[in-house]
């Protein structure tokens, strides 16, 4: 695996590869890698000749400075895991490389209503920060394919829109969420949970399953309120539980077979904010 820290160097290398007809698949991450990230790398590996991963903890997407400060860093282990998974190129930029003119956002992305609901509502500015960094990464890496995780469903929708806005010919591929044996969605933030908290956190998967099982025979508001109640009882502080259409993430009040529905949850377990989702009629 070749590791680049300079944007110019990686860009030059990938252009040379492209000129030889070798198209590039890209997996952007913030590091502290787990099996969810590695599944994306392995899928990209199986489907492409050249796989690039980036590790960059992007300061502009953290609306909570404490979350940024406490974000886990495990770079040596990450490098080993990536090499073992068959990643070809790792981009490891510094903040100065990604933001040579400072962190201020000079571009505003027209993301529509999508950036103001659910995650966007509870993390103001988050998706502008995500777009800011991914736009820069895409300009440097210019991938033919971009591999993302369903775990961040709303982010996948936002990034599909970003690819359209900037007019890149990049195919977005969304991969299923990888889970711990008890059902907890893998996340770098899980490293901040104790063993007991990890057990407690499986409640999120359980309420998502319960919504899915009962979607056709119970009122959706009742289902939602039951989920919030269960999570509160298990010690969570809930930001939202939503049952929404995958078209626009607008909440739905009645089950309708004509729409693909998704349940989404964001909740704090003590200091750690966890998100998860489940497709309901796939
Ligand atoms: P992150 O490092 O959290 O920014 O995530 C980098 C990429 O990995 C994003 O596309 C995430 O959606 C994806 N990802 C994170 N957790 C998982 C998971 N448990 N399963 C599959 N993909 C994931």
mmCIF file of C-alpha atoms and ligand atoms in Angstrom:
data_model
loop_
_atom_site.group_PDB
_atom_site.id
_atom_site.type_symbol
_atom_site.label_atom_id
_atom_site.label_comp_id
_atom_site.label_asym_id
_atom_site.label_seq_id
_atom_site.Cartn_x
_atom_site.Cartn_y
_atom_site.Cartn_z
ATOM 1 C CA UNK A 1 0.000 0.000 0.000
ATOM 2 C CA UNK A 2 1.309 3.448 -0.922
ATOM 3 C CA UNK A 3 0.704 6.201 1.628
ATOM 4 C CA UNK A 4 0.416 9.802 0.449
ATOM 5 C CA UNK A 5 0.263 12.873 2.636
ATOM 6 C CA UNK A 6 0.486 15.428 -0.154
ATOM 7 C CA UNK A 7 -2.602 16.211 -2.274
ATOM 8 C CA UNK A 8 -0.444 16.988 -5.308
ATOM 9 C CA UNK A 9 1.434 13.680 -5.096
ATOM 10 C CA UNK A 10 -1.627 11.454 -4.741
ATOM 11 C CA UNK A 11 -3.440 13.355 -7.445
ATOM 12 C CA UNK A 12 -0.501 12.956 -9.842
ATOM 13 C CA UNK A 13 -0.258 9.232 -9.074
ATOM 14 C CA UNK A 14 -3.981 8.629 -9.606
ATOM 15 C CA UNK A 15 -3.987 10.625 -12.864
ATOM 16 C CA UNK A 16 -1.123 8.432 -14.145
ATOM 17 C CA UNK A 17 -3.104 5.315 -13.234
ATOM 18 C CA UNK A 18 -6.186 6.704 -14.933
ATOM 19 C CA UNK A 19 -4.181 7.407 -18.100
ATOM 20 C CA UNK A 20 -3.328 3.712 -18.166
ATOM 21 C CA UNK A 21 -7.044 2.903 -17.977
ATOM 22 C CA UNK A 22 -6.974 1.996 -14.269
ATOM 23 C CA UNK A 23 -10.058 3.541 -12.693
ATOM 24 C CA UNK A 24 -10.081 4.312 -9.038
ATOM 25 C CA UNK A 25 -12.536 3.320 -6.278
ATOM 26 C CA UNK A 26 -12.589 5.552 -3.215
ATOM 27 C CA UNK A 27 -13.523 4.931 0.436
ATOM 28 C CA UNK A 28 -13.349 8.129 2.530
ATOM 29 C CA UNK A 29 -13.141 7.592 6.307
ATOM 30 C CA UNK A 30 -12.232 9.319 9.553
ATOM 31 C CA UNK A 31 -10.128 6.381 10.702
ATOM 32 C CA UNK A 32 -10.426 4.326 13.919
ATOM 33 C CA UNK A 33 -11.300 1.627 11.442
ATOM 34 C CA UNK A 34 -13.575 -1.323 12.190
ATOM 35 C CA UNK A 35 -15.133 -4.144 10.177
ATOM 36 C CA UNK A 36 -17.740 -1.783 8.699
ATOM 37 C CA UNK A 37 -15.002 0.275 7.040
ATOM 38 C CA UNK A 38 -13.094 -2.855 6.048
ATOM 39 C CA UNK A 39 -16.219 -4.303 4.397
ATOM 40 C CA UNK A 40 -16.311 -1.202 2.169
ATOM 41 C CA UNK A 41 -12.636 -1.661 1.288
ATOM 42 C CA UNK A 42 -13.176 -5.358 0.520
ATOM 43 C CA UNK A 43 -16.189 -4.659 -1.677
ATOM 44 C CA UNK A 44 -14.258 -1.950 -3.527
ATOM 45 C CA UNK A 45 -11.319 -4.378 -3.813
ATOM 46 C CA UNK A 46 -13.521 -7.096 -5.334
ATOM 47 C CA UNK A 47 -15.023 -4.716 -7.906
ATOM 48 C CA UNK A 48 -12.066 -2.522 -8.941
ATOM 49 C CA UNK A 49 -8.418 -2.591 -9.937
ATOM 50 C CA UNK A 50 -7.382 0.319 -7.759
ATOM 51 C CA UNK A 51 -8.688 1.105 -4.261
ATOM 52 C CA UNK A 52 -7.971 4.343 -2.426
ATOM 53 C CA UNK A 53 -8.921 5.049 1.173
ATOM 54 C CA UNK A 54 -8.578 8.360 2.988
ATOM 55 C CA UNK A 55 -8.286 8.912 6.716
ATOM 56 C CA UNK A 56 -9.018 12.437 7.835
ATOM 57 C CA UNK A 57 -10.904 13.543 10.934
ATOM 58 C CA UNK A 58 -12.622 16.539 9.408
ATOM 59 C CA UNK A 59 -12.900 19.431 11.891
ATOM 60 C CA UNK A 60 -15.547 21.305 9.873
ATOM 61 C CA UNK A 61 -18.213 18.601 10.258
ATOM 62 C CA UNK A 62 -18.157 18.491 14.069
ATOM 63 C CA UNK A 63 -20.789 20.771 15.532
ATOM 64 C CA UNK A 64 -19.746 19.588 19.021
ATOM 65 C CA UNK A 65 -16.087 20.438 19.783
ATOM 66 C CA UNK A 66 -15.977 17.799 22.569
ATOM 67 C CA UNK A 67 -16.937 15.104 20.070
ATOM 68 C CA UNK A 68 -14.096 16.234 17.785
ATOM 69 C CA UNK A 69 -11.611 16.269 20.668
ATOM 70 C CA UNK A 70 -12.619 12.787 21.805
ATOM 71 C CA UNK A 71 -12.775 11.237 18.336
ATOM 72 C CA UNK A 72 -10.602 8.073 18.479
ATOM 73 C CA UNK A 73 -7.311 7.874 16.550
ATOM 74 C CA UNK A 74 -5.751 4.451 15.874
ATOM 75 C CA UNK A 75 -3.642 5.195 12.820
ATOM 76 C CA UNK A 76 -1.021 2.435 13.143
ATOM 77 C CA UNK A 77 -3.661 -0.258 13.476
ATOM 78 C CA UNK A 78 -5.672 1.353 10.652
ATOM 79 C CA UNK A 79 -2.700 1.100 8.288
ATOM 80 C CA UNK A 80 -2.266 -2.608 9.088
ATOM 81 C CA UNK A 81 -5.986 -3.315 8.610
ATOM 82 C CA UNK A 82 -6.079 -1.478 5.276
ATOM 83 C CA UNK A 83 -2.996 -3.235 3.936
ATOM 84 C CA UNK A 84 -4.453 -6.594 4.976
ATOM 85 C CA UNK A 85 -7.781 -5.811 3.282
ATOM 86 C CA UNK A 86 -5.972 -5.104 0.008
ATOM 87 C CA UNK A 87 -6.201 -1.306 -0.099
ATOM 88 C CA UNK A 88 -3.728 0.076 -2.691
ATOM 89 C CA UNK A 89 -3.484 3.731 -1.753
ATOM 90 C CA UNK A 90 -3.990 5.574 1.532
ATOM 91 C CA UNK A 91 -4.385 9.342 1.627
ATOM 92 C CA UNK A 92 -3.492 10.789 5.022
ATOM 93 C CA UNK A 93 -3.700 14.564 4.702
ATOM 94 C CA UNK A 94 -3.136 17.130 7.445
ATOM 95 C CA UNK A 95 -5.665 19.857 8.253
ATOM 96 C CA UNK A 96 -3.378 22.330 6.420
ATOM 97 C CA UNK A 97 -3.378 20.131 3.314
ATOM 98 C CA UNK A 98 -7.161 19.898 3.239
ATOM 99 C CA UNK A 99 -7.786 23.497 4.284
ATOM 100 C CA UNK A 100 -4.833 25.595 3.076
ATOM 101 C CA UNK A 101 -6.961 28.766 3.330
ATOM 102 C CA UNK A 102 -8.370 28.016 6.780
ATOM 103 C CA UNK A 103 -11.484 26.282 8.049
ATOM 104 C CA UNK A 104 -14.017 28.903 7.104
ATOM 105 C CA UNK A 105 -16.625 27.638 4.664
ATOM 106 C CA UNK A 106 -16.520 29.784 1.559
ATOM 107 C CA UNK A 107 -18.915 27.677 -0.481
ATOM 108 C CA UNK A 108 -22.499 26.984 0.482
ATOM 109 C CA UNK A 109 -23.884 23.781 -0.985
ATOM 110 C CA UNK A 110 -27.530 23.845 -2.067
ATOM 111 C CA UNK A 111 -28.630 20.664 -0.337
ATOM 112 C CA UNK A 112 -32.292 21.622 -0.039
ATOM 113 C CA UNK A 113 -34.508 20.513 2.795
ATOM 114 C CA UNK A 114 -32.459 17.351 3.335
ATOM 115 C CA UNK A 115 -29.825 19.198 5.337
ATOM 116 C CA UNK A 116 -32.331 20.599 7.842
ATOM 117 C CA UNK A 117 -34.014 17.391 8.981
ATOM 118 C CA UNK A 118 -32.969 14.534 11.274
ATOM 119 C CA UNK A 119 -29.148 14.655 11.531
ATOM 120 C CA UNK A 120 -29.110 18.084 9.915
ATOM 121 C CA UNK A 121 -31.551 19.438 12.496
ATOM 122 C CA UNK A 122 -29.646 18.066 15.481
ATOM 123 C CA UNK A 123 -26.181 18.800 14.066
ATOM 124 C CA UNK A 124 -26.448 22.246 12.469
ATOM 125 C CA UNK A 125 -23.798 22.821 9.815
ATOM 126 C CA UNK A 126 -22.755 19.158 9.854
ATOM 127 C CA UNK A 127 -23.613 18.390 6.231
ATOM 128 C CA UNK A 128 -22.073 21.601 4.918
ATOM 129 C CA UNK A 129 -18.850 20.448 6.632
ATOM 130 C CA UNK A 130 -19.195 16.940 5.199
ATOM 131 C CA UNK A 131 -19.679 18.378 1.694
ATOM 132 C CA UNK A 132 -16.787 20.773 2.144
ATOM 133 C CA UNK A 133 -14.336 17.958 2.882
ATOM 134 C CA UNK A 134 -15.751 15.372 0.481
ATOM 135 C CA UNK A 135 -15.799 17.933 -2.355
ATOM 136 C CA UNK A 136 -12.078 18.561 -1.742
ATOM 137 C CA UNK A 137 -11.337 14.834 -1.478
ATOM 138 C CA UNK A 138 -13.246 14.089 -4.690
ATOM 139 C CA UNK A 139 -11.351 16.832 -6.525
ATOM 140 C CA UNK A 140 -8.065 15.292 -5.404
ATOM 141 C CA UNK A 141 -8.955 11.608 -5.906
ATOM 142 C CA UNK A 142 -11.412 11.898 -8.842
ATOM 143 C CA UNK A 143 -12.794 8.386 -8.302
ATOM 144 C CA UNK A 144 -14.870 6.415 -10.774
ATOM 145 C CA UNK A 145 -16.742 4.915 -7.816
ATOM 146 C CA UNK A 146 -17.401 6.125 -4.281
ATOM 147 C CA UNK A 147 -18.180 3.502 -1.600
ATOM 148 C CA UNK A 148 -20.303 4.620 1.351
ATOM 149 C CA UNK A 149 -22.048 2.880 4.268
ATOM 150 C CA UNK A 150 -25.813 2.706 4.765
ATOM 151 C CA UNK A 151 -25.140 3.296 8.467
ATOM 152 C CA UNK A 152 -25.005 7.003 7.519
ATOM 153 C CA UNK A 153 -28.073 6.866 5.288
ATOM 154 C CA UNK A 154 -28.771 10.598 5.208
ATOM 155 C CA UNK A 155 -25.095 11.280 4.481
ATOM 156 C CA UNK A 156 -25.305 8.912 1.482
ATOM 157 C CA UNK A 157 -28.241 10.955 0.149
ATOM 158 C CA UNK A 158 -26.360 14.214 0.749
ATOM 159 C CA UNK A 159 -23.225 12.924 -0.992
ATOM 160 C CA UNK A 160 -25.205 11.664 -3.993
ATOM 161 C CA UNK A 161 -26.514 15.203 -4.270
ATOM 162 C CA UNK A 162 -22.997 16.647 -3.889
ATOM 163 C CA UNK A 163 -21.738 14.457 -6.742
ATOM 164 C CA UNK A 164 -24.577 15.852 -8.899
ATOM 165 C CA UNK A 165 -23.929 19.449 -7.814
ATOM 166 C CA UNK A 166 -20.240 19.328 -8.698
ATOM 167 C CA UNK A 167 -20.949 17.394 -11.886
ATOM 168 C CA UNK A 168 -18.525 14.540 -11.307
ATOM 169 C CA UNK A 169 -18.920 11.302 -13.190
ATOM 170 C CA UNK A 170 -18.655 9.242 -9.995
ATOM 171 C CA UNK A 171 -20.903 6.294 -9.232
ATOM 172 C CA UNK A 172 -22.045 6.143 -5.596
ATOM 173 C CA UNK A 173 -22.312 2.657 -4.110
ATOM 174 C CA UNK A 174 -24.058 2.201 -0.752
ATOM 175 C CA UNK A 175 -23.018 -0.858 1.272
ATOM 176 C CA UNK A 176 -24.996 -2.536 4.088
ATOM 177 C CA UNK A 177 -24.384 -1.729 7.747
ATOM 178 C CA UNK A 178 -22.036 -4.112 9.557
ATOM 179 C CA UNK A 179 -23.063 -4.974 13.105
ATOM 180 C CA UNK A 180 -21.555 -6.416 16.276
ATOM 181 C CA UNK A 181 -22.899 -9.893 17.204
ATOM 182 C CA UNK A 182 -25.626 -8.337 19.450
ATOM 183 C CA UNK A 183 -26.775 -6.053 16.618
ATOM 184 C CA UNK A 184 -25.062 -2.797 17.609
ATOM 185 C CA UNK A 185 -24.023 -0.994 14.395
ATOM 186 C CA UNK A 186 -20.245 -0.823 14.179
ATOM 187 C CA UNK A 187 -18.958 2.705 14.682
ATOM 188 C CA UNK A 188 -15.669 4.328 15.596
ATOM 189 C CA UNK A 189 -17.528 5.993 18.465
ATOM 190 C CA UNK A 190 -18.268 2.531 19.967
ATOM 191 C CA UNK A 191 -14.641 2.571 21.168
ATOM 192 C CA UNK A 192 -15.791 5.153 23.702
ATOM 193 C CA UNK A 193 -18.392 2.750 25.173
ATOM 194 C CA UNK A 194 -17.674 0.450 28.123
ATOM 195 C CA UNK A 195 -18.509 -3.269 27.828
ATOM 196 C CA UNK A 196 -21.762 -2.672 29.733
ATOM 197 C CA UNK A 197 -22.678 0.315 27.602
ATOM 198 C CA UNK A 198 -22.117 -1.775 24.458
ATOM 199 C CA UNK A 199 -24.651 -4.309 25.751
ATOM 200 C CA UNK A 200 -27.046 -1.497 26.655
ATOM 201 C CA UNK A 201 -26.600 0.021 23.172
ATOM 202 C CA UNK A 202 -28.054 -3.060 21.437
ATOM 203 C CA UNK A 203 -31.438 -1.559 22.423
ATOM 204 C CA UNK A 204 -31.188 0.644 19.315
ATOM 205 C CA UNK A 205 -31.079 -2.415 17.042
ATOM 206 C CA UNK A 206 -33.910 -3.990 19.044
ATOM 207 C CA UNK A 207 -36.232 -1.005 18.648
ATOM 208 C CA UNK A 208 -35.446 -0.819 14.917
ATOM 209 C CA UNK A 209 -36.309 -4.507 14.596
ATOM 210 C CA UNK A 210 -39.491 -4.019 16.554
ATOM 211 C CA UNK A 211 -40.559 -1.159 14.247
ATOM 212 C CA UNK A 212 -39.842 -3.374 11.233
ATOM 213 C CA UNK A 213 -41.811 -6.326 12.630
ATOM 214 C CA UNK A 214 -44.849 -4.212 13.491
ATOM 215 C CA UNK A 215 -44.848 -1.730 10.621
ATOM 216 C CA UNK A 216 -47.932 -3.185 8.949
ATOM 217 C CA UNK A 217 -50.091 -3.790 11.979
ATOM 218 C CA UNK A 218 -49.548 -0.784 14.253
ATOM 219 C CA UNK A 219 -50.045 2.953 13.964
ATOM 220 C CA UNK A 220 -46.675 4.522 13.056
ATOM 221 C CA UNK A 221 -46.890 7.230 15.726
ATOM 222 C CA UNK A 222 -47.524 4.540 18.342
ATOM 223 C CA UNK A 223 -44.548 2.537 17.062
ATOM 224 C CA UNK A 224 -42.331 5.601 17.186
ATOM 225 C CA UNK A 225 -43.410 6.549 20.705
ATOM 226 C CA UNK A 226 -42.911 2.983 21.925
ATOM 227 C CA UNK A 227 -39.364 3.049 20.536
ATOM 228 C CA UNK A 228 -38.606 6.381 22.221
ATOM 229 C CA UNK A 229 -40.075 5.088 25.494
ATOM 230 C CA UNK A 230 -37.974 1.883 25.357
ATOM 231 C CA UNK A 231 -34.789 3.840 24.637
ATOM 232 C CA UNK A 232 -35.506 6.298 27.456
ATOM 233 C CA UNK A 233 -36.085 3.374 29.818
ATOM 234 C CA UNK A 234 -32.756 1.851 28.786
ATOM 235 C CA UNK A 235 -30.939 5.044 29.737
ATOM 236 C CA UNK A 236 -30.677 6.793 26.361
ATOM 237 C CA UNK A 237 -31.327 10.444 25.679
ATOM 238 C CA UNK A 238 -33.122 10.329 22.342
ATOM 239 C CA UNK A 239 -32.555 12.977 19.659
ATOM 240 C CA UNK A 240 -35.035 11.378 17.256
ATOM 241 C CA UNK A 241 -36.777 8.222 16.154
ATOM 242 C CA UNK A 242 -38.241 8.660 12.679
ATOM 243 C CA UNK A 243 -40.112 6.515 10.177
ATOM 244 C CA UNK A 244 -39.533 8.113 6.810
ATOM 245 C CA UNK A 245 -39.611 7.646 3.062
ATOM 246 C CA UNK A 246 -36.216 6.830 1.532
ATOM 247 C CA UNK A 247 -37.042 9.270 -1.311
ATOM 248 C CA UNK A 248 -36.715 12.429 0.759
ATOM 249 C CA UNK A 249 -36.531 11.349 4.429
ATOM 250 C CA UNK A 250 -39.878 13.021 5.068
ATOM 251 C CA UNK A 251 -41.630 11.320 7.967
ATOM 252 C CA UNK A 252 -44.646 9.209 7.058
ATOM 253 C CA UNK A 253 -47.741 8.877 9.195
ATOM 254 C CA UNK A 254 -49.279 5.812 7.559
ATOM 255 C CA UNK A 255 -47.796 2.628 6.172
ATOM 256 C CA UNK A 256 -47.888 2.614 2.387
ATOM 257 C CA UNK A 257 -46.481 -0.214 0.282
ATOM 258 C CA UNK A 258 -45.759 2.222 -2.552
ATOM 259 C CA UNK A 259 -42.950 3.867 -0.576
ATOM 260 C CA UNK A 260 -39.702 2.357 0.594
ATOM 261 C CA UNK A 261 -39.589 3.189 4.270
ATOM 262 C CA UNK A 262 -36.713 3.502 6.691
ATOM 263 C CA UNK A 263 -36.583 3.865 10.467
ATOM 264 C CA UNK A 264 -33.795 6.090 11.777
ATOM 265 C CA UNK A 265 -32.558 6.622 15.322
ATOM 266 C CA UNK A 266 -30.116 9.025 16.961
ATOM 267 C CA UNK A 267 -29.599 8.814 20.708
ATOM 268 C CA UNK A 268 -27.014 9.548 23.344
ATOM 269 C CA UNK A 269 -25.783 6.848 25.662
ATOM 270 C CA UNK A 270 -24.132 8.986 28.327
ATOM 271 C CA UNK A 271 -21.624 11.110 26.378
ATOM 272 C CA UNK A 272 -21.655 9.099 23.165
ATOM 273 C CA UNK A 273 -24.068 9.872 20.346
ATOM 274 C CA UNK A 274 -25.083 6.808 18.313
ATOM 275 C CA UNK A 275 -27.040 6.621 15.062
ATOM 276 C CA UNK A 276 -28.532 3.691 13.216
ATOM 277 C CA UNK A 277 -31.253 2.896 10.691
ATOM 278 C CA UNK A 278 -33.118 -0.002 9.130
ATOM 279 C CA UNK A 279 -34.963 -0.375 5.835
ATOM 280 C CA UNK A 280 -38.498 -1.477 6.677
ATOM 281 C CA UNK A 281 -39.967 -3.024 3.554
ATOM 282 C CA UNK A 282 -36.947 -4.122 1.516
HETATM 283 P P1 LIG B 1 -16.594 7.307 9.138
HETATM 284 O O1 LIG B 1 -15.180 6.896 9.341
HETATM 285 O O2 LIG B 1 -17.477 7.085 10.317
HETATM 286 O O3 LIG B 1 -16.707 8.706 8.548
HETATM 287 O O4 LIG B 1 -17.182 6.328 8.024
HETATM 288 C C1 LIG B 1 -16.566 6.153 6.790
HETATM 289 C C2 LIG B 1 -17.473 5.335 5.906
HETATM 290 O O5 LIG B 1 -17.704 4.067 6.510
HETATM 291 C C3 LIG B 1 -18.851 5.992 5.701
HETATM 292 O O6 LIG B 1 -19.278 5.803 4.363
HETATM 293 C C4 LIG B 1 -19.707 5.229 6.678
HETATM 294 O O7 LIG B 1 -21.081 5.211 6.331
HETATM 295 C C5 LIG B 1 -19.106 3.841 6.586
HETATM 296 N N1 LIG B 1 -19.438 3.063 7.782
HETATM 297 C C6 LIG B 1 -19.320 3.447 9.077
HETATM 298 N N2 LIG B 1 -19.784 2.490 9.906
HETATM 299 C C7 LIG B 1 -20.210 1.474 9.119
HETATM 300 C C8 LIG B 1 -20.801 0.183 9.366
HETATM 301 N N3 LIG B 1 -21.064 -0.223 10.604
HETATM 302 N N4 LIG B 1 -21.104 -0.593 8.311
HETATM 303 C C9 LIG B 1 -20.860 -0.177 7.040
HETATM 304 N N5 LIG B 1 -20.303 1.010 6.731
HETATM 305 C C10 LIG B 1 -19.987 1.828 7.753
#
